[in-house]
Coordinates of C-alpha atoms in Angstrom, one line a residue:
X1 CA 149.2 80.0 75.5
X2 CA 147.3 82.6 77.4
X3 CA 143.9 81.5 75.2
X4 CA 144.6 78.3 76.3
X5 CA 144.9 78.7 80.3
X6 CA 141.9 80.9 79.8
X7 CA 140.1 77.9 78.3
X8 CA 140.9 75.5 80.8
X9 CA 140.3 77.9 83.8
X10 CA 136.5 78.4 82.1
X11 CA 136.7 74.6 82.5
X12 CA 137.5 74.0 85.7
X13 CA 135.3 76.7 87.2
X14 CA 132.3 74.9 84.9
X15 CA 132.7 71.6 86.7
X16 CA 133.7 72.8 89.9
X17 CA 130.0 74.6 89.7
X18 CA 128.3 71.4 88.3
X19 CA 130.4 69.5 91.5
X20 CA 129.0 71.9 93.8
X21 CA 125.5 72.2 92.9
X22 CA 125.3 68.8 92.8
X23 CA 126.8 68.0 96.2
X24 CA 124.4 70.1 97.5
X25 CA 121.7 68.8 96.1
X26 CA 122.3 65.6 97.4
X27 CA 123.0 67.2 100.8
X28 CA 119.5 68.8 100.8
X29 CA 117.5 65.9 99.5
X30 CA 119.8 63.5 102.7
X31 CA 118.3 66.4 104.8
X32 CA 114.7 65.3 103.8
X33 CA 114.3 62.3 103.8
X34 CA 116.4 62.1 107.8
X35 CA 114.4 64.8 109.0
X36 CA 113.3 63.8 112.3
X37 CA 110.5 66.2 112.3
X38 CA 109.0 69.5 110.5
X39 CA 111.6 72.5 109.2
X40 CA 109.2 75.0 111.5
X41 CA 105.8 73.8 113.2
X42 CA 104.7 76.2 110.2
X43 CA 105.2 73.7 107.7
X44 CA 102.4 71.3 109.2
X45 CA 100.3 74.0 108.8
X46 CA 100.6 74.6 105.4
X47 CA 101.1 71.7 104.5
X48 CA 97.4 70.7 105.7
X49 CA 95.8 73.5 104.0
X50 CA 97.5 72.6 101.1
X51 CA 96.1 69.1 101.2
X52 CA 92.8 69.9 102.8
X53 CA 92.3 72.7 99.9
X54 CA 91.3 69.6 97.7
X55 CA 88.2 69.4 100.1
X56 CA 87.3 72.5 101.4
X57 CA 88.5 74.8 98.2
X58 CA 87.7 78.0 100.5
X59 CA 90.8 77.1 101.8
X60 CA 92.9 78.3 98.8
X61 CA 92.0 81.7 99.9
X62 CA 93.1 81.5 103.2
X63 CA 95.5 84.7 103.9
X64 CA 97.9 83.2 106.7
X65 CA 98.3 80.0 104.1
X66 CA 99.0 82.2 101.6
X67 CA 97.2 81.5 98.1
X68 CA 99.9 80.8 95.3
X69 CA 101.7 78.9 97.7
X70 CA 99.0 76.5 98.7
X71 CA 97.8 76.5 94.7
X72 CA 101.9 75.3 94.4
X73 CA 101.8 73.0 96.9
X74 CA 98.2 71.6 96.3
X75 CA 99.0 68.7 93.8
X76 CA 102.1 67.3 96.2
X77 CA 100.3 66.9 99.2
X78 CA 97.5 64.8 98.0
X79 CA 100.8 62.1 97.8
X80 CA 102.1 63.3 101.4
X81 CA 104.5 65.6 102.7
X82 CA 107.9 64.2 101.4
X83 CA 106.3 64.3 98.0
X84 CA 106.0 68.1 99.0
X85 CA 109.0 68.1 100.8
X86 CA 110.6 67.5 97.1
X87 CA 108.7 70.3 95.0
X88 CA 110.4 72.6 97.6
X89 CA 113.5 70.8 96.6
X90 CA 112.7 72.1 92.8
X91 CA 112.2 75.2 93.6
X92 CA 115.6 75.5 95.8
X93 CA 117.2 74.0 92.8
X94 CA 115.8 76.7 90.8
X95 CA 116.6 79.4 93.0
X96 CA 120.4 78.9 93.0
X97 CA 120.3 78.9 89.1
X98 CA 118.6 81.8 89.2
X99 CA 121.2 83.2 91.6
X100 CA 124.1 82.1 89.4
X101 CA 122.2 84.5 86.5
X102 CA 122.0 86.7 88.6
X103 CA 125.1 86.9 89.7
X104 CA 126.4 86.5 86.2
X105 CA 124.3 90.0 85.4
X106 CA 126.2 91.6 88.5
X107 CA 129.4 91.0 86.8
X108 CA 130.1 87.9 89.2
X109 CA 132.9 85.7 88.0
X110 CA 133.7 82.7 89.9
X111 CA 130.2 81.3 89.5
X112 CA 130.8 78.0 91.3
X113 CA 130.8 79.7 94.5
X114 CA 126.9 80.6 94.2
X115 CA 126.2 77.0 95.1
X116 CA 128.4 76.8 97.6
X117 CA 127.2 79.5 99.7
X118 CA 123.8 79.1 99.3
X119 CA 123.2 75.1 99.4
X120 CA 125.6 75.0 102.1
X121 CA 124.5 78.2 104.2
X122 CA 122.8 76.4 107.3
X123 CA 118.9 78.5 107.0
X124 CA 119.1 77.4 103.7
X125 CA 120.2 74.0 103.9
X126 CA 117.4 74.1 106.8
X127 CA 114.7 75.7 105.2
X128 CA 114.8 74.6 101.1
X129 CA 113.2 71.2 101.8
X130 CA 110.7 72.5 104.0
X131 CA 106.7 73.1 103.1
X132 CA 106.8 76.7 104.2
X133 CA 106.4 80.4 102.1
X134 CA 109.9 81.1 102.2
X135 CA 111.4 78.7 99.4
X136 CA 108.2 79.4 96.9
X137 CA 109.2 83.1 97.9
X138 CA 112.8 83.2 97.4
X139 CA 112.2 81.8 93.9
X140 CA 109.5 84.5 92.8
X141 CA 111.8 87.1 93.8
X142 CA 114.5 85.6 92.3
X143 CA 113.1 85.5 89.1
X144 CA 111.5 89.0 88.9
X145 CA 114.9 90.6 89.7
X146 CA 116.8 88.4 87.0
X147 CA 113.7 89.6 84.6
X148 CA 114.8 93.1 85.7
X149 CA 118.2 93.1 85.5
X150 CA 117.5 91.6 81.8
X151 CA 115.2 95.0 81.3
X152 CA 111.9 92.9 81.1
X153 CA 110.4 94.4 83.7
X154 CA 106.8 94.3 82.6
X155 CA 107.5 90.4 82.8
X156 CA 109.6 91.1 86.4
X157 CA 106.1 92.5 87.3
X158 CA 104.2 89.0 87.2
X159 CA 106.1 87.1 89.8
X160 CA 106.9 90.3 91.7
X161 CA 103.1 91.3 91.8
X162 CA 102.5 87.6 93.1
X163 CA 104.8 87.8 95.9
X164 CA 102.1 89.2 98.5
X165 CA 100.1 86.0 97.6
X166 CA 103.7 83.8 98.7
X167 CA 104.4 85.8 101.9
X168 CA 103.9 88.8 103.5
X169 CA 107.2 90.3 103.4
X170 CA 106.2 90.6 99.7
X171 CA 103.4 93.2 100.0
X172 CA 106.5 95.9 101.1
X173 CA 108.3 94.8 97.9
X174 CA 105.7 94.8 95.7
X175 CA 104.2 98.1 96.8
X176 CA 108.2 99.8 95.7
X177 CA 107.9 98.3 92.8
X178 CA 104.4 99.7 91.8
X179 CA 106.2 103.0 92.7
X180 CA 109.1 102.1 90.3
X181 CA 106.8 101.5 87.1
X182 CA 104.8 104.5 88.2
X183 CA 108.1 106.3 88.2
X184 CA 108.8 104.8 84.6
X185 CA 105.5 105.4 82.9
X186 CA 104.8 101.5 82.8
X187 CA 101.1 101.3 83.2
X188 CA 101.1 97.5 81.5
X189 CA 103.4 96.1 84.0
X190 CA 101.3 98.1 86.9
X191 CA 98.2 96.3 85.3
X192 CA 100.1 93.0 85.7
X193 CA 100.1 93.9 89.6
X194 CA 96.7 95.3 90.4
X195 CA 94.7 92.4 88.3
X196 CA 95.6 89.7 90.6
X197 CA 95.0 91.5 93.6
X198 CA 91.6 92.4 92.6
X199 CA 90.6 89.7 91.7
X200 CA 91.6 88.0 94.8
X201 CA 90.0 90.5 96.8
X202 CA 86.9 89.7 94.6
X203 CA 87.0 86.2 95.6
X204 CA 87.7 86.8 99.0
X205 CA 84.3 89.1 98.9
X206 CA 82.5 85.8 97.7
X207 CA 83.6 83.5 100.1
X208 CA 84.0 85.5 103.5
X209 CA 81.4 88.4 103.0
X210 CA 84.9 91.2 103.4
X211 CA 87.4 92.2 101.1
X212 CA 91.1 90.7 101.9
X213 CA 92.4 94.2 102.1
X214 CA 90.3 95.0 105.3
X215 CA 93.2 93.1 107.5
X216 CA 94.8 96.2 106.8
X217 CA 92.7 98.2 109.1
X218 CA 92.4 96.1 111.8
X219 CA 96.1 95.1 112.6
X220 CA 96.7 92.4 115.2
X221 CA 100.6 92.4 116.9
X222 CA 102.4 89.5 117.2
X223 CA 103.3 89.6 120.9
X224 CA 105.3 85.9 120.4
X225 CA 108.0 87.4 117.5
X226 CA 108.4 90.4 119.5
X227 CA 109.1 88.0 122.7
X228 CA 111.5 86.4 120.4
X229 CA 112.9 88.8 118.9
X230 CA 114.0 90.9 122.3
X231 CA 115.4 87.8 123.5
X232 CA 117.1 86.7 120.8
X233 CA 118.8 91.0 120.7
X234 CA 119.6 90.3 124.3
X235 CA 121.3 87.2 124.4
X236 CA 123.8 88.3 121.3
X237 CA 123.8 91.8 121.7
X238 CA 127.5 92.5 119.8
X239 CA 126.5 89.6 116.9
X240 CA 123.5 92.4 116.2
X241 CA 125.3 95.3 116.6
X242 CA 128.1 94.1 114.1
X243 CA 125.8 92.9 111.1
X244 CA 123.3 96.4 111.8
X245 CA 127.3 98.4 111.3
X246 CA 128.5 96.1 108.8
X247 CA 125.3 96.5 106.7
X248 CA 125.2 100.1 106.9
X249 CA 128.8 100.4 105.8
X250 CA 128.0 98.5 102.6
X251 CA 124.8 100.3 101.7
X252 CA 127.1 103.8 102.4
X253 CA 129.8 102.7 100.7
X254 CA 127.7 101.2 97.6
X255 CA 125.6 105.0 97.7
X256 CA 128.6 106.7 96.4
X257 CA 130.1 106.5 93.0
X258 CA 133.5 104.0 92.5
X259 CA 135.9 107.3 91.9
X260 CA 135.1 109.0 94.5
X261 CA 136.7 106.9 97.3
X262 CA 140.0 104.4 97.5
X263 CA 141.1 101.7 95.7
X264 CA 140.2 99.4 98.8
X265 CA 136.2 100.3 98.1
X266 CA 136.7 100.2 94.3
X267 CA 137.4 96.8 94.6
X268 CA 134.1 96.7 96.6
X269 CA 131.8 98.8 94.8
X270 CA 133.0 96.6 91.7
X271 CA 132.3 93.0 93.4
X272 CA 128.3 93.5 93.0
X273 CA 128.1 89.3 93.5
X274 CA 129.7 89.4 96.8
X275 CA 127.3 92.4 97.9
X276 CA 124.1 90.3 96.2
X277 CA 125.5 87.6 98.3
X278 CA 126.3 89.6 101.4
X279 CA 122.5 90.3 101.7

C-alpha cells in the first residue's frame, strides 16, 4: 500500500511539473508576442548588431554586444526580432530544465515547483523573451554548474569559460573558476578557458589594431547605474537592508556543518533546492 501511494505521489508531482512548465511557457510566449515595446532599450541594441553583424562582420567582435551572444542571436535576426524574441524563448525553456537537474543534484524533491518559481518570477517572466545577454547567460551558467555537480568539470569549463563572451558579470565567475582547476591540478579544463580568450583577443588585434584585454586598463564608470542604483537604495531603504541580513544569515548558516546547530537550521542546511532557489 505504501509502494503504491509512493507511486502515485511520483505521478502527480510528474504532471503537476509538465502542467507547470507548460503554463509558463505559454505565459512567456503571450508575453512576446503583446509586448508593447522592448524588455530594456538594451535589447534594440543587440538586437541590431546581431542583424547588422551579417553586414559589417567586425561587429561580431564588438565587446559591449558581447560575441557568443550576437553569434547566438545572428541567424534569428535576419527574420526579425520576434523570430529572436523566440530563440530567447528556447533558451529560457532550457534554463528551467536545467534548474530542475540541478535541483534534482541538490537533493530537491518537489521538482514541479522549479517551474513555478522561475517562469512565474516577474524578472524572469520579463526578461526570458527578451534579446538581451541575460537569458543566453543564465543558460551557460546553468549548464556548467549541472556539468559540475555531475563531476565533468573539464566539460563545466567550456560554457563557464564562454560566459565573459555572454556578459560581463561572467569574467568574475570565470576568473574563480580558473582558480578552482588551478586549485585541482586541471590544466585541460584551464586550456578550455584560455583558448577562447586568446584567440578572441587575437581577433580583436586584427580588426581594431588593440588587444580586447586593454579595456582593462582604461576603466570608464558608469555614472547612470550608480544614479540608479542610489536612488533605487534610497527610495526602499528597509527592502535592502532585509535581503543584504537575510542573505548573510543563509550564507552563515550554510558555512557551518548541519550538527553543529538546531534542528530548525538542519532542516535548512538540508533544503540545498530552496537555498539554489533563494539566490
Amino acid at each position: 500500500m505504501a509502494e503504491t501511494n509512493l507511486g502515485h505521489k511520483k505521478e502527480y508531482f510528474r504532471y503537476s511539473y509538465y502542467l507547470f512548465f507548460g503554463l509558463g511557457v505559454t505565459w512567456i510566449i503571450y508575453l512576446c508576442l503583446n509586448s508593447p515595446r522592448p524588455v530594456l532599450d538594451d535589447e534594440i541594441g543587440h538586437f541590431l548588431i546581431s542583424r547588422s553583424a551579417w553586414i559589417y562582420p567586425k561587429l561580431i567582435l564588438n565587446i559591449w554586444g558581447r560575441t557568443v551572444r550576437t553569434l547566438l542571436y545572428m541567424p534569428p535576426s535576419v527574420l526579425g526580432l520576434i523570430p529572436a524574441r523566440f530563440l530567447s524563448i528556447i533558451m529560457a525553456c532550457l534554463t528551467v530544465l536545467l534548474a530542475t537537474k540541478v535541483t534534482q543534484k541538490l537533493g530537491g524533491k518537489l521538482l514541479f515547483l522549479v517551474p513555478v518559481v522561475l517562469w512565474f518570477q516577474p524578472w524572469f517572466s520579463d526578461f526570458s523573451y527578451g534579446v538581451i545577454t541575460e537569458v543566453p547567460f543564465s543558460l551557460f551558467l546553468l549548464l556548467g554548474t549541472y556539468l559540475w555537480l555531475d563531476e565533468r568539470e573539464t566539460l563545466a569549463s567550456i560554457p563557464i569559460g564562454l560566459l565573459p563572451f555572454i556578459r560581463h558579470e561572467g569574467i568574475a565567475i570565470t576568473f574563480l573558476w580558473i582558480l578552482y582547476i588551478v586549485y585541482r591540478r586541471n590544466w585541460r579544463a584551464c586550456a578550455f578557458i584560455i583558448f577562447p580568450m586568446i584567440v578572441f583577443n587575437l581577433l580583436y588585434y586584427a580588426f581594431y589594431q588593440s588587444l580586447a584585454i586593454e579595456i582593462f586598463f582604461s576603466p570608464k564608470p558608469s555614472t547612470a547605474f550608480c544614479r540608479t542604483l542610489r536612488r533605487a537604495v534610497e527610495e526602499n531603504p528597509r527592502l535592502f537592508f532585509c535581503l543584504s541580513a537575510s542573505s548573510v544569515a543563509f550564507l552563515i548558516a550554510d558555512s557551518f556543518p548541519p550538527n553543529s546547530y538546531g534542528s530548525r537550521f538542519k532542516a535548512c542546511h538540508n533544503s540545498s533546492s530552496l537555498r539554489m532557489l533563494y539566490f
